[in-house]
Short mmCIF file of C-alpha atoms and ligand atoms in Angstrom, two decimals:
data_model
loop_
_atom_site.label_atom_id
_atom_site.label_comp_id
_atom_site.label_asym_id
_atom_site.label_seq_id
_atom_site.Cartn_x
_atom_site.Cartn_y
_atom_site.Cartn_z
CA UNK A 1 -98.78 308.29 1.95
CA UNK A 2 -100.86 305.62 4.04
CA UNK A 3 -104.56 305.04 2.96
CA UNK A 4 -106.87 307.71 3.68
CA UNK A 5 -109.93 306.71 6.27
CA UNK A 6 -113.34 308.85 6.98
CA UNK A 7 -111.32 310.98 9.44
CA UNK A 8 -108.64 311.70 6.82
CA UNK A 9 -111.89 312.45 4.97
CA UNK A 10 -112.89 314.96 7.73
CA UNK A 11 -109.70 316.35 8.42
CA UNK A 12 -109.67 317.16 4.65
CA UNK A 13 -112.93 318.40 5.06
CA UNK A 14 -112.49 320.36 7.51
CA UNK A 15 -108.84 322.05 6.92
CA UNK A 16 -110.48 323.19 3.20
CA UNK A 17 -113.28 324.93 5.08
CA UNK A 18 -110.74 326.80 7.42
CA UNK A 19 -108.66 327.78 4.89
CA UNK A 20 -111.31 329.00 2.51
CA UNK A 21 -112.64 330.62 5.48
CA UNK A 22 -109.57 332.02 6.40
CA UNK A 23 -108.67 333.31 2.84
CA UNK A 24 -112.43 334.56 2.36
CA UNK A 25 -112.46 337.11 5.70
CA UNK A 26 -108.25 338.54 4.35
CA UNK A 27 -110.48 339.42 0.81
CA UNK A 28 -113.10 340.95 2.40
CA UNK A 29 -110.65 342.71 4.96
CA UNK A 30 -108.53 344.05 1.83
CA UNK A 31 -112.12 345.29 -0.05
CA UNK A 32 -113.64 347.13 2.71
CA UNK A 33 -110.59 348.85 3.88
CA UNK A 34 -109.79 349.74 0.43
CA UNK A 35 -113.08 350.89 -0.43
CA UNK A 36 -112.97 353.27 2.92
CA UNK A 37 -109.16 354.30 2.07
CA UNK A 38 -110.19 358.12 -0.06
CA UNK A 39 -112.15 359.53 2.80
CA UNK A 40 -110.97 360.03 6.92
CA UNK A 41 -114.59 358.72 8.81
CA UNK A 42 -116.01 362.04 9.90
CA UNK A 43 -115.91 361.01 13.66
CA UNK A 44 -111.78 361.46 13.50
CA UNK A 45 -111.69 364.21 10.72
CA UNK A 46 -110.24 366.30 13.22
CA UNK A 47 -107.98 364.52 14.75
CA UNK A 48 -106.76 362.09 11.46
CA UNK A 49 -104.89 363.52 8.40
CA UNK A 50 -105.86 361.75 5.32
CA UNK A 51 -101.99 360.72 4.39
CA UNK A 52 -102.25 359.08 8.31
CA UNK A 53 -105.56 357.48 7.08
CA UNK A 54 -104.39 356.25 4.03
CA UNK A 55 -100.93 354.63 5.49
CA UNK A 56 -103.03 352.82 7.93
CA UNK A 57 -105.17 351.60 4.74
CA UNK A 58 -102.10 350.56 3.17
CA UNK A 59 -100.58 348.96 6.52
CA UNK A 60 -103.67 346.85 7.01
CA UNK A 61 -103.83 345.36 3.72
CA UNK A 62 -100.19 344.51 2.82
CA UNK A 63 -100.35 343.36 6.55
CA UNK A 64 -103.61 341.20 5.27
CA UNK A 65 -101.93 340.38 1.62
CA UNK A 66 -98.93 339.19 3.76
CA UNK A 67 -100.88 336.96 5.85
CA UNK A 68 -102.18 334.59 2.57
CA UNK A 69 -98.77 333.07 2.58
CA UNK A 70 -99.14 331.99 6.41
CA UNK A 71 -102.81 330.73 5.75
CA UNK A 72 -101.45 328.69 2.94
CA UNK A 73 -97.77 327.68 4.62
CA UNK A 74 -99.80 326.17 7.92
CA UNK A 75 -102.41 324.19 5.48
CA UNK A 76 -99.68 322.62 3.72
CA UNK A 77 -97.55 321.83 6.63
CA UNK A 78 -100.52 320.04 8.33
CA UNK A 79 -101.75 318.28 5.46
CA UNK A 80 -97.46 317.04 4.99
CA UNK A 81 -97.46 316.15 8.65
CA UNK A 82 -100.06 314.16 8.97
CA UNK A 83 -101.66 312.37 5.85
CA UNK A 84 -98.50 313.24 4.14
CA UNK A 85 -96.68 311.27 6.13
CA UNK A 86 -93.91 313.42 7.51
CA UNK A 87 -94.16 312.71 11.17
CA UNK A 88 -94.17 308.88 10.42
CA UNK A 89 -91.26 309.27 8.42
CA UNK A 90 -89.27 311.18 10.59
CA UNK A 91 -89.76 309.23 13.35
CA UNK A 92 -88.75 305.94 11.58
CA UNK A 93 -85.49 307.89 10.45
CA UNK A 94 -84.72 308.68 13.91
CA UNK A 95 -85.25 305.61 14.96
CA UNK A 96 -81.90 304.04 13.36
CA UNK A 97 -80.03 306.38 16.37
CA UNK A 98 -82.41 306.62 19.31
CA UNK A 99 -83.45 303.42 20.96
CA UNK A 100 -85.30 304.54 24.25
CA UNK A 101 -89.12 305.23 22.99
CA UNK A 102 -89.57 308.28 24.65
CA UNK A 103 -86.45 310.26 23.91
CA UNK A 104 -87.27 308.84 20.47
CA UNK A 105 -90.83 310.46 20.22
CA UNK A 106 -89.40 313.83 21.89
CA UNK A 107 -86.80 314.37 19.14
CA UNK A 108 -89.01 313.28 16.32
CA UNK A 109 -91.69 316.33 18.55
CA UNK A 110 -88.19 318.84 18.49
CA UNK A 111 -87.15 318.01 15.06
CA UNK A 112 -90.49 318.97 13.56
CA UNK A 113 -90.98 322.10 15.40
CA UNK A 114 -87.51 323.26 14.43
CA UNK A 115 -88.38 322.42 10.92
CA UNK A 116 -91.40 324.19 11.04
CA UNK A 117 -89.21 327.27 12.59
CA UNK A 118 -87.15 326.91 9.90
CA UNK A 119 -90.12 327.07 7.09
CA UNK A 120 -91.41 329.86 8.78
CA UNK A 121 -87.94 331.93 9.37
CA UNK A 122 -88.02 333.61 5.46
CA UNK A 123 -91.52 334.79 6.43
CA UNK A 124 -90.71 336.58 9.80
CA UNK A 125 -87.57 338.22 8.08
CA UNK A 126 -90.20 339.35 5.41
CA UNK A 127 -92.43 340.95 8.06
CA UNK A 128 -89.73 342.49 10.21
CA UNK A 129 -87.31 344.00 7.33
CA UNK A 130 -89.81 344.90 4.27
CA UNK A 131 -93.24 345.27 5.55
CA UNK A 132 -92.39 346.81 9.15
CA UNK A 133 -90.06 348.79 7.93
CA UNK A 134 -91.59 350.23 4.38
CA UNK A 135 -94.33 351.43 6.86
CA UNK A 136 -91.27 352.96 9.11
CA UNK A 137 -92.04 350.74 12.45
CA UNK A 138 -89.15 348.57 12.69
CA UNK A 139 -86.54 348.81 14.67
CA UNK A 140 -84.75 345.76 14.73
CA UNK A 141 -81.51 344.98 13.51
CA UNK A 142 -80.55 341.65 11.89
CA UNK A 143 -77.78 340.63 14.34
CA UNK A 144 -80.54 341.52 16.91
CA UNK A 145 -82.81 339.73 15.24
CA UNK A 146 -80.54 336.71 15.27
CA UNK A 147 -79.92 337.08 18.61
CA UNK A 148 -83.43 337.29 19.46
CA UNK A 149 -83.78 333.88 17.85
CA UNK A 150 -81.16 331.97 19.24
CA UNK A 151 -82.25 332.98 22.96
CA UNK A 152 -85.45 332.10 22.08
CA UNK A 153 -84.60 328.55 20.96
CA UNK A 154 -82.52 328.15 24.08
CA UNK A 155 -85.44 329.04 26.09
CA UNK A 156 -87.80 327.30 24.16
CA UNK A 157 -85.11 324.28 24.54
CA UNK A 158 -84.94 324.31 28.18
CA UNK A 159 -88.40 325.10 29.11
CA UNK A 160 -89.89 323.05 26.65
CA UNK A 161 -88.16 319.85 26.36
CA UNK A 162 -88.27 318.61 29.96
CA UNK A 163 -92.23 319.42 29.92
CA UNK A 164 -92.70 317.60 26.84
CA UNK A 165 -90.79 314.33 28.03
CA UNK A 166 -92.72 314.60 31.33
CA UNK A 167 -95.73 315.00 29.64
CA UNK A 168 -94.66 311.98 27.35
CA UNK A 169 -93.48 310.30 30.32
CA UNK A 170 -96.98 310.54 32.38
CA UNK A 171 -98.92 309.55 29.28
CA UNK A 172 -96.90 306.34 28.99
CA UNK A 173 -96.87 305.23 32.83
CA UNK A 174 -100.24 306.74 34.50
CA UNK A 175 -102.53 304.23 32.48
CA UNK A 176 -106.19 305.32 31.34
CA UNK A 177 -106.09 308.96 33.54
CA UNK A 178 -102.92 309.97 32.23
CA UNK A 179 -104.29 312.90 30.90
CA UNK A 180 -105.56 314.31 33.97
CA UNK A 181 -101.67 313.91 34.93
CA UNK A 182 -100.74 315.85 32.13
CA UNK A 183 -103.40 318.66 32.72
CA UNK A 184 -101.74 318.89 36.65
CA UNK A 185 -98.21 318.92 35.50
CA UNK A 186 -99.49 321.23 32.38
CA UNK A 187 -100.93 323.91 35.49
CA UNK A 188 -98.36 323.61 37.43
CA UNK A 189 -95.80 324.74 34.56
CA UNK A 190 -98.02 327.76 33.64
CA UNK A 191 -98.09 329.19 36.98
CA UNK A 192 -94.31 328.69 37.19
CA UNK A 193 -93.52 330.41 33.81
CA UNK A 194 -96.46 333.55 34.40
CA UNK A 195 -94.12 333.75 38.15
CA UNK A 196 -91.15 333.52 36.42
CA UNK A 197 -92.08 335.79 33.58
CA UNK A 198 -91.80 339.22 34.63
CA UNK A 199 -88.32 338.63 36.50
CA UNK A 200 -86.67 336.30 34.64
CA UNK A 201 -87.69 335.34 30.91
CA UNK A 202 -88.96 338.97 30.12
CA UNK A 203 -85.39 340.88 30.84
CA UNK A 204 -83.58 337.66 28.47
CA UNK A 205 -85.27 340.48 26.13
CA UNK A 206 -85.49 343.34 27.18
CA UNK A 207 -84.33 345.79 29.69
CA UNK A 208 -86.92 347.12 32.29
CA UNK A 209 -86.27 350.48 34.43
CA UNK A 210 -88.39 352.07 37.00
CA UNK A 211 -90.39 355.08 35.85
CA UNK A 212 -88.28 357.85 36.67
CA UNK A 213 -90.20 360.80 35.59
CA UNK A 214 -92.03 362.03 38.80
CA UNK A 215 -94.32 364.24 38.39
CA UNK A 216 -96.39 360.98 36.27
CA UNK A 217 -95.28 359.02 38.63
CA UNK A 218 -97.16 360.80 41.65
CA UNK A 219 -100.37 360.53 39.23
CA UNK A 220 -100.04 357.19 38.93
CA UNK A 221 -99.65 356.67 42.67
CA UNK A 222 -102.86 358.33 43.03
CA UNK A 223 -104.77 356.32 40.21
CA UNK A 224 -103.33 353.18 42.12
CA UNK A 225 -104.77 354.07 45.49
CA UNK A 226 -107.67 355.45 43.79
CA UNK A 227 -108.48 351.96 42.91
CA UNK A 228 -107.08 349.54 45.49
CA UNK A 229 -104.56 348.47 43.60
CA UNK A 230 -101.30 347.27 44.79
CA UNK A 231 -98.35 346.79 42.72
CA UNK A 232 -94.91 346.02 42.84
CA UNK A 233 -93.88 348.57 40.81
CA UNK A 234 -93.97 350.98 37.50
CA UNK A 235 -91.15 349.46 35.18
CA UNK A 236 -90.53 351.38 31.50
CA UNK A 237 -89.69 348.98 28.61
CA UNK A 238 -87.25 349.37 25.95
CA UNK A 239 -89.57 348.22 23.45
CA UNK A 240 -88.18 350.50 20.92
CA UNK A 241 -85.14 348.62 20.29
CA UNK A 242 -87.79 346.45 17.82
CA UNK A 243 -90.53 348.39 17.05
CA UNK A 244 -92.01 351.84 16.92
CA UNK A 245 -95.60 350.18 18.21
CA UNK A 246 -96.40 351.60 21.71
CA UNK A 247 -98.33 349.57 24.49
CA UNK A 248 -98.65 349.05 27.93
CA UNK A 249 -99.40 345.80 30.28
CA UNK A 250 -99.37 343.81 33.63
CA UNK A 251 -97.32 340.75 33.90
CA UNK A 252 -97.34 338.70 37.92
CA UNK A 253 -99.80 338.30 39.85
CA UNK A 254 -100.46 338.51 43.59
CA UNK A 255 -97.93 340.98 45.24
CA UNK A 256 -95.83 340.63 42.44
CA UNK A 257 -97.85 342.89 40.11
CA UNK A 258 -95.53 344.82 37.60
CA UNK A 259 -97.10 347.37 35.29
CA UNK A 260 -95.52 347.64 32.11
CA UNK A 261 -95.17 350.97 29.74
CA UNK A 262 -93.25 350.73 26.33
CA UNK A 263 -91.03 353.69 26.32
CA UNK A 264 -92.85 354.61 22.98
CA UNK A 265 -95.79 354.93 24.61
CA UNK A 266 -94.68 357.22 26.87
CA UNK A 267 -93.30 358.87 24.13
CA UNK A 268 -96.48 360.06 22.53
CA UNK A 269 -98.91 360.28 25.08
CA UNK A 270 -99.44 363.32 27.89
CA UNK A 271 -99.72 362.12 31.22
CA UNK A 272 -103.39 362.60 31.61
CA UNK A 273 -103.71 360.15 28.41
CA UNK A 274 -101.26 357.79 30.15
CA UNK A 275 -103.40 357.82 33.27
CA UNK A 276 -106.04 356.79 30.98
CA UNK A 277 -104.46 354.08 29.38
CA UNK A 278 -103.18 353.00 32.60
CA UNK A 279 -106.87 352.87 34.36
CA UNK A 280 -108.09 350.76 31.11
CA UNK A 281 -105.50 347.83 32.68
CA UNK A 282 -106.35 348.42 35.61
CA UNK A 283 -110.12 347.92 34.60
CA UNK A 284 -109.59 344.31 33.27
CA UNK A 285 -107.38 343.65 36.31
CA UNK A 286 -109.94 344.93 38.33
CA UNK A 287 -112.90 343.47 36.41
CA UNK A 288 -111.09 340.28 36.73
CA UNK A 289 -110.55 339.66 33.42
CA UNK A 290 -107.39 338.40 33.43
CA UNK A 291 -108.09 336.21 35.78
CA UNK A 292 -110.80 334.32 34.24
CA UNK A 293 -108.83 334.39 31.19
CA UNK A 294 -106.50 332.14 32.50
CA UNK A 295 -109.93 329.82 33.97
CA UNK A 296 -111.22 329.69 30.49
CA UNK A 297 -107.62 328.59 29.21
CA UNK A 298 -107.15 325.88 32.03
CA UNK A 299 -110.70 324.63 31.67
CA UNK A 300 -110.16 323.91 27.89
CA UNK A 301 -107.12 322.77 28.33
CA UNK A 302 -108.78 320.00 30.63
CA UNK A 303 -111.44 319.50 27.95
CA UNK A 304 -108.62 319.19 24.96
CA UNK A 305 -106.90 316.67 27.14
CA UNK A 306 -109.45 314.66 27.69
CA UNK A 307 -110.64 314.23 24.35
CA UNK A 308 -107.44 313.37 23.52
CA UNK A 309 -107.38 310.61 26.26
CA UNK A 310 -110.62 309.68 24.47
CA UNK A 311 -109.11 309.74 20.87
CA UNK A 312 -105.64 308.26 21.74
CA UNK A 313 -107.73 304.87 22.57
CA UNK A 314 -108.87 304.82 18.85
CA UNK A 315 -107.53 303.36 15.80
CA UNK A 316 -109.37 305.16 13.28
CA UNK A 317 -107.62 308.53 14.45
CA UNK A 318 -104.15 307.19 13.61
CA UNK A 319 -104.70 305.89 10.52
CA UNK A 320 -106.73 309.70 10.06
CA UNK A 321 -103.55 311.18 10.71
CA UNK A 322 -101.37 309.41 8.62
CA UNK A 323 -99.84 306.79 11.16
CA UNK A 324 -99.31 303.54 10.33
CA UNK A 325 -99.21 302.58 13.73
CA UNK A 326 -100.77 303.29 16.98
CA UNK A 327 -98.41 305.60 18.49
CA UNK A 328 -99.56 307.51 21.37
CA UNK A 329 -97.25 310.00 21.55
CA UNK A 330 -97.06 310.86 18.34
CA UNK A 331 -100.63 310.44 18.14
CA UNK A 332 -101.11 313.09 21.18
CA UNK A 333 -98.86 315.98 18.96
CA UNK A 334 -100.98 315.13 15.99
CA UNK A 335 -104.09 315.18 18.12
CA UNK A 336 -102.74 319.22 19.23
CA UNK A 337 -101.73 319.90 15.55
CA UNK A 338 -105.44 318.92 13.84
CA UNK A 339 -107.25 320.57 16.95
CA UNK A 340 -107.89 324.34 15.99
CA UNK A 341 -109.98 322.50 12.72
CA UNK A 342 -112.52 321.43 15.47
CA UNK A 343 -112.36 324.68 17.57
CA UNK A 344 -112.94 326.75 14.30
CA UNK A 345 -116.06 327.92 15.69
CA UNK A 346 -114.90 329.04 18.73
CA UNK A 347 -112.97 332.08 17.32
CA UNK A 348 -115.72 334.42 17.33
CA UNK A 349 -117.08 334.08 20.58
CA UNK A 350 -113.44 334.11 21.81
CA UNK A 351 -113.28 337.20 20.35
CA UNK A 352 -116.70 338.29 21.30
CA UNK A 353 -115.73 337.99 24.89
CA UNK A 354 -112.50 340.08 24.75
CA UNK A 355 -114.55 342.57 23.33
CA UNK A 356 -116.54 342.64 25.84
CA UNK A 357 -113.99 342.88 27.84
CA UNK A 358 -112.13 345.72 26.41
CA UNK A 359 -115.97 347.86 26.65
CA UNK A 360 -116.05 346.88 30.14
CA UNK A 361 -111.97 348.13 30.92
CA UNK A 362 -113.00 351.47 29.35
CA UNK A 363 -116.45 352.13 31.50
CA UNK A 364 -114.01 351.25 34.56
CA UNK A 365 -111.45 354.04 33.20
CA UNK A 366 -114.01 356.36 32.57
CA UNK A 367 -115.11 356.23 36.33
CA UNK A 368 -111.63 356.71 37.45
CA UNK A 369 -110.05 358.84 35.41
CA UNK A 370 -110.86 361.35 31.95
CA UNK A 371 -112.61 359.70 28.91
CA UNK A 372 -111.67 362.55 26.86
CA UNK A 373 -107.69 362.18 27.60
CA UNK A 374 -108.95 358.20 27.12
CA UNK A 375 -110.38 359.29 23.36
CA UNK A 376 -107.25 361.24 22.67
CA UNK A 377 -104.68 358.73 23.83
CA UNK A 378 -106.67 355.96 21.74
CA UNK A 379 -107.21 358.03 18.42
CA UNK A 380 -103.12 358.86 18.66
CA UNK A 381 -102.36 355.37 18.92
CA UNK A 382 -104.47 354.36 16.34
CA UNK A 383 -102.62 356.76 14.36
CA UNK A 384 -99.20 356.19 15.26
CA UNK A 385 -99.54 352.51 14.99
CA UNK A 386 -101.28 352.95 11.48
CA UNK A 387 -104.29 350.74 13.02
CA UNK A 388 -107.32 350.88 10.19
CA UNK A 389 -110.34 352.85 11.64
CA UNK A 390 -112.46 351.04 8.81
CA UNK A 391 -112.13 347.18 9.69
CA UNK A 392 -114.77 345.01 7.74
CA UNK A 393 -117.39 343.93 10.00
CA UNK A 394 -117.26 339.97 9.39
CA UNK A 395 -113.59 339.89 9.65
CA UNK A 396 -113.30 341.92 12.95
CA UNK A 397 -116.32 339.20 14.02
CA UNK A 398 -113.75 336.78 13.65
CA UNK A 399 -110.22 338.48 14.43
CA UNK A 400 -110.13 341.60 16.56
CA UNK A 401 -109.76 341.05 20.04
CA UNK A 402 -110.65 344.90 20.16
CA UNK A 403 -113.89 346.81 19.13
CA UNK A 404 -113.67 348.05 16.06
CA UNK A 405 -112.32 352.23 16.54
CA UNK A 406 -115.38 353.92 15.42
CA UNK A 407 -117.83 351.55 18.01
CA UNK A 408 -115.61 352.08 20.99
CA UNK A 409 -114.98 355.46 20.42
CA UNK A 410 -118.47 356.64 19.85
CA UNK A 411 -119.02 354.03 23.08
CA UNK A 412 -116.51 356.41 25.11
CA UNK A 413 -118.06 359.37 23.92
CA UNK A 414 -121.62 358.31 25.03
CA UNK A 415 -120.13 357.82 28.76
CA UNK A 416 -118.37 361.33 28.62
CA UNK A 417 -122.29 362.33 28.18
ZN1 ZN B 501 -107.82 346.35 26.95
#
């Protein structure tokens, strides 16, 4: 335990608020979905059975209960971290074998995150084989589940460990702009991966076929041309080898657009609902969305970095974070791990914006293809995938990256006229 400075104050401060905060919207989430849990809204009366109602009640708030333990789990590992001491420790235990200083900070940066893997394994196992499956949506087995893990470490190993030593690397030798080095090399490793993604990483997972069905194949040919959209193809997902949750996406970009349908999607929905699904993703890809998404993400990326080049040049922050000495590289994983404190606020208009989005996606279906099929595709995948229709207000403020049902529903109905 090293002695605790004003920013050890704030970080205090400022993790209690977050957690508190945290813990405060889950309570309110659990009351007003309870509290809505006898009665089906009458908007989806028709369409809802109360038993369907009530599981997704019961979903959302063992999902919500279930989600304490992580608020708690991350609060403690950052306090252990950083004022606690762990990172200093570990790195002064790994330094009896490893000599050169960078290879030193990147296993004392891979020994922690595997720890904190390891801390968080019992939880996923909790998710995936009691909660998931009391609610009958998992599909995984364990020695998938294992396997899933292992390949994702590998990855994980070989993508990750040769960025973080460059990044290491760059902020030891590229003096005072180092972190506009880092933000290059960071870009640069993003665009690789989101090229890489759809043909190489994603089938380590799972295995993609064409669409073979033809007759929704020639209606989404038509939606396609009917919005000037060209793609490199219509790929169905095996996604129920883990889960009975349907969804559909894009992954590439430029002529290497792939659109994405979970076979238990396809499952449930009619074509004209798919069609309608489909045109939503083709709204935010056509509503550019996506792409400035990923302008947003790069621009704060460039803003965290340099802050941190700010930070990393004082020595109050590293006694704040519980290191004896200044240690730059340490410093700069501490620097990522304390950050979401300060970006607290940002989480609603984050989520204020995807909203938006999502409003915007549907009025750009709606023009090119049926809102009603759009309704009924959205009110059976609420159902299927027990989603609440009854979300509390301040916690959806905060968390949903989608409208609330009942708003966006009564918002596709309006444009249906
Ligand atoms: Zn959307």
């Amino acid at each position: 335990m090293t002695t605790l400075n004003w920013f050890s104050i704030l970080i205090i401060t400022l993790l209690a608020i977050s957690t508190g905060l945290q813990w405060w919207l889950t309570s309110r989430q659990i009351r007003h979905v309870q509290a809505h849990r006898p009665a089906v809204p009458a908007d989806f009366a028709a369409d809802i059975s109360l038993a369907d109602h009530q599981k997704a009640a019961d979903y959302t708030v063992a999902k919500a209960r279930f989600s304490r333990f992580g608020i708690l789990l991350d609060a403690a590992w950052l306090l252990a971290i950083t004022l606690g001491g762990g990172m200093a420790q570990l790195h002064a235990v790994l330094g009896q074998w490893i000599s050169s200083p960078l290879w030193h900070a990147v296993a004392t940066v891979v020994s922690l995150l595997l720890l904190q893997s390891l801390l968080q394994l019992p939880f996923s196992l909790w998710r995936t084989f009691r909660l998931e499956a009391r609610f009958g949506f998992n599909r995984m087995t364990l020695p998938l589940f294992l396997v899933d893990m292992v390949k994702g470490a590998a990855l994980g190993a070989v993508v990750g460990i040769p960025f973080l030593a460059g990044a290491l690397w760059l902020l030891q030798s590229m003096g005072a702009y180092w972190w506009l080095y880092v933000w290059l090399a960071w870009l640069g490793f993003n665009v690789l991966m989101l090229s890489l993604y759809p043909t190489f990483i994603a089938p380590l997972f799972n295995r993609f076929k064409p669409l073979e069905d033809d007759g929704l194949k020639a209606r989404i040919h038509q939606l396609l041309q009917r919005c000037g959209f060209a793609s490199s193809g219509v790929f169905v997902m095996d996604g129920s080898r883990r889960s009975s949750h349907g969804n559909a996406y894009f992954t590439g970009f430029g002529q290497n657009k792939r659109i994405v349908f979970f076979d238990t999607l396809l499952e449930r929905l009619n074509p004209e609902e798919i069609e309608s699904v489909l045109a939503h993703e083709l709204g935010h890809f056509k509503r550019k969305h996506i792409i400035q998404r990923l302008i947003w993400m790069f621009l704060m990326a460039l803003v965290a970095l340099a802050a941190a080049g700010w930070t990393l040049q004082q020595a109050w922050f590293y006694q704040g974070v519980g290191l004896a000495q200044v240690d730059t590289s340490l410093g700069l994983f501490l620097f990522f791990c304390i950050a979401p404190l300060f970006t607290l606020p940002l989480a609603p208009l984050s989520s204020h914006f995807s909203r938006k989005h999502e409003f915007e996606a549907d009025a750009f279906a709606v023009e090119h293809a049926s809102a009603s099929a759009l309704v009924s595709g959205l009110v059976k995948l609420y159902r299927d995938n027990a989603s609440t229709l009854t979300p509390d207000p301040v916690h959806s403020l905060f968390h949903d990256s989608h409208p609330p049902a009942a708003i966006r529903i009564a918002a596709l109905h309006a444009a249906r006229g």
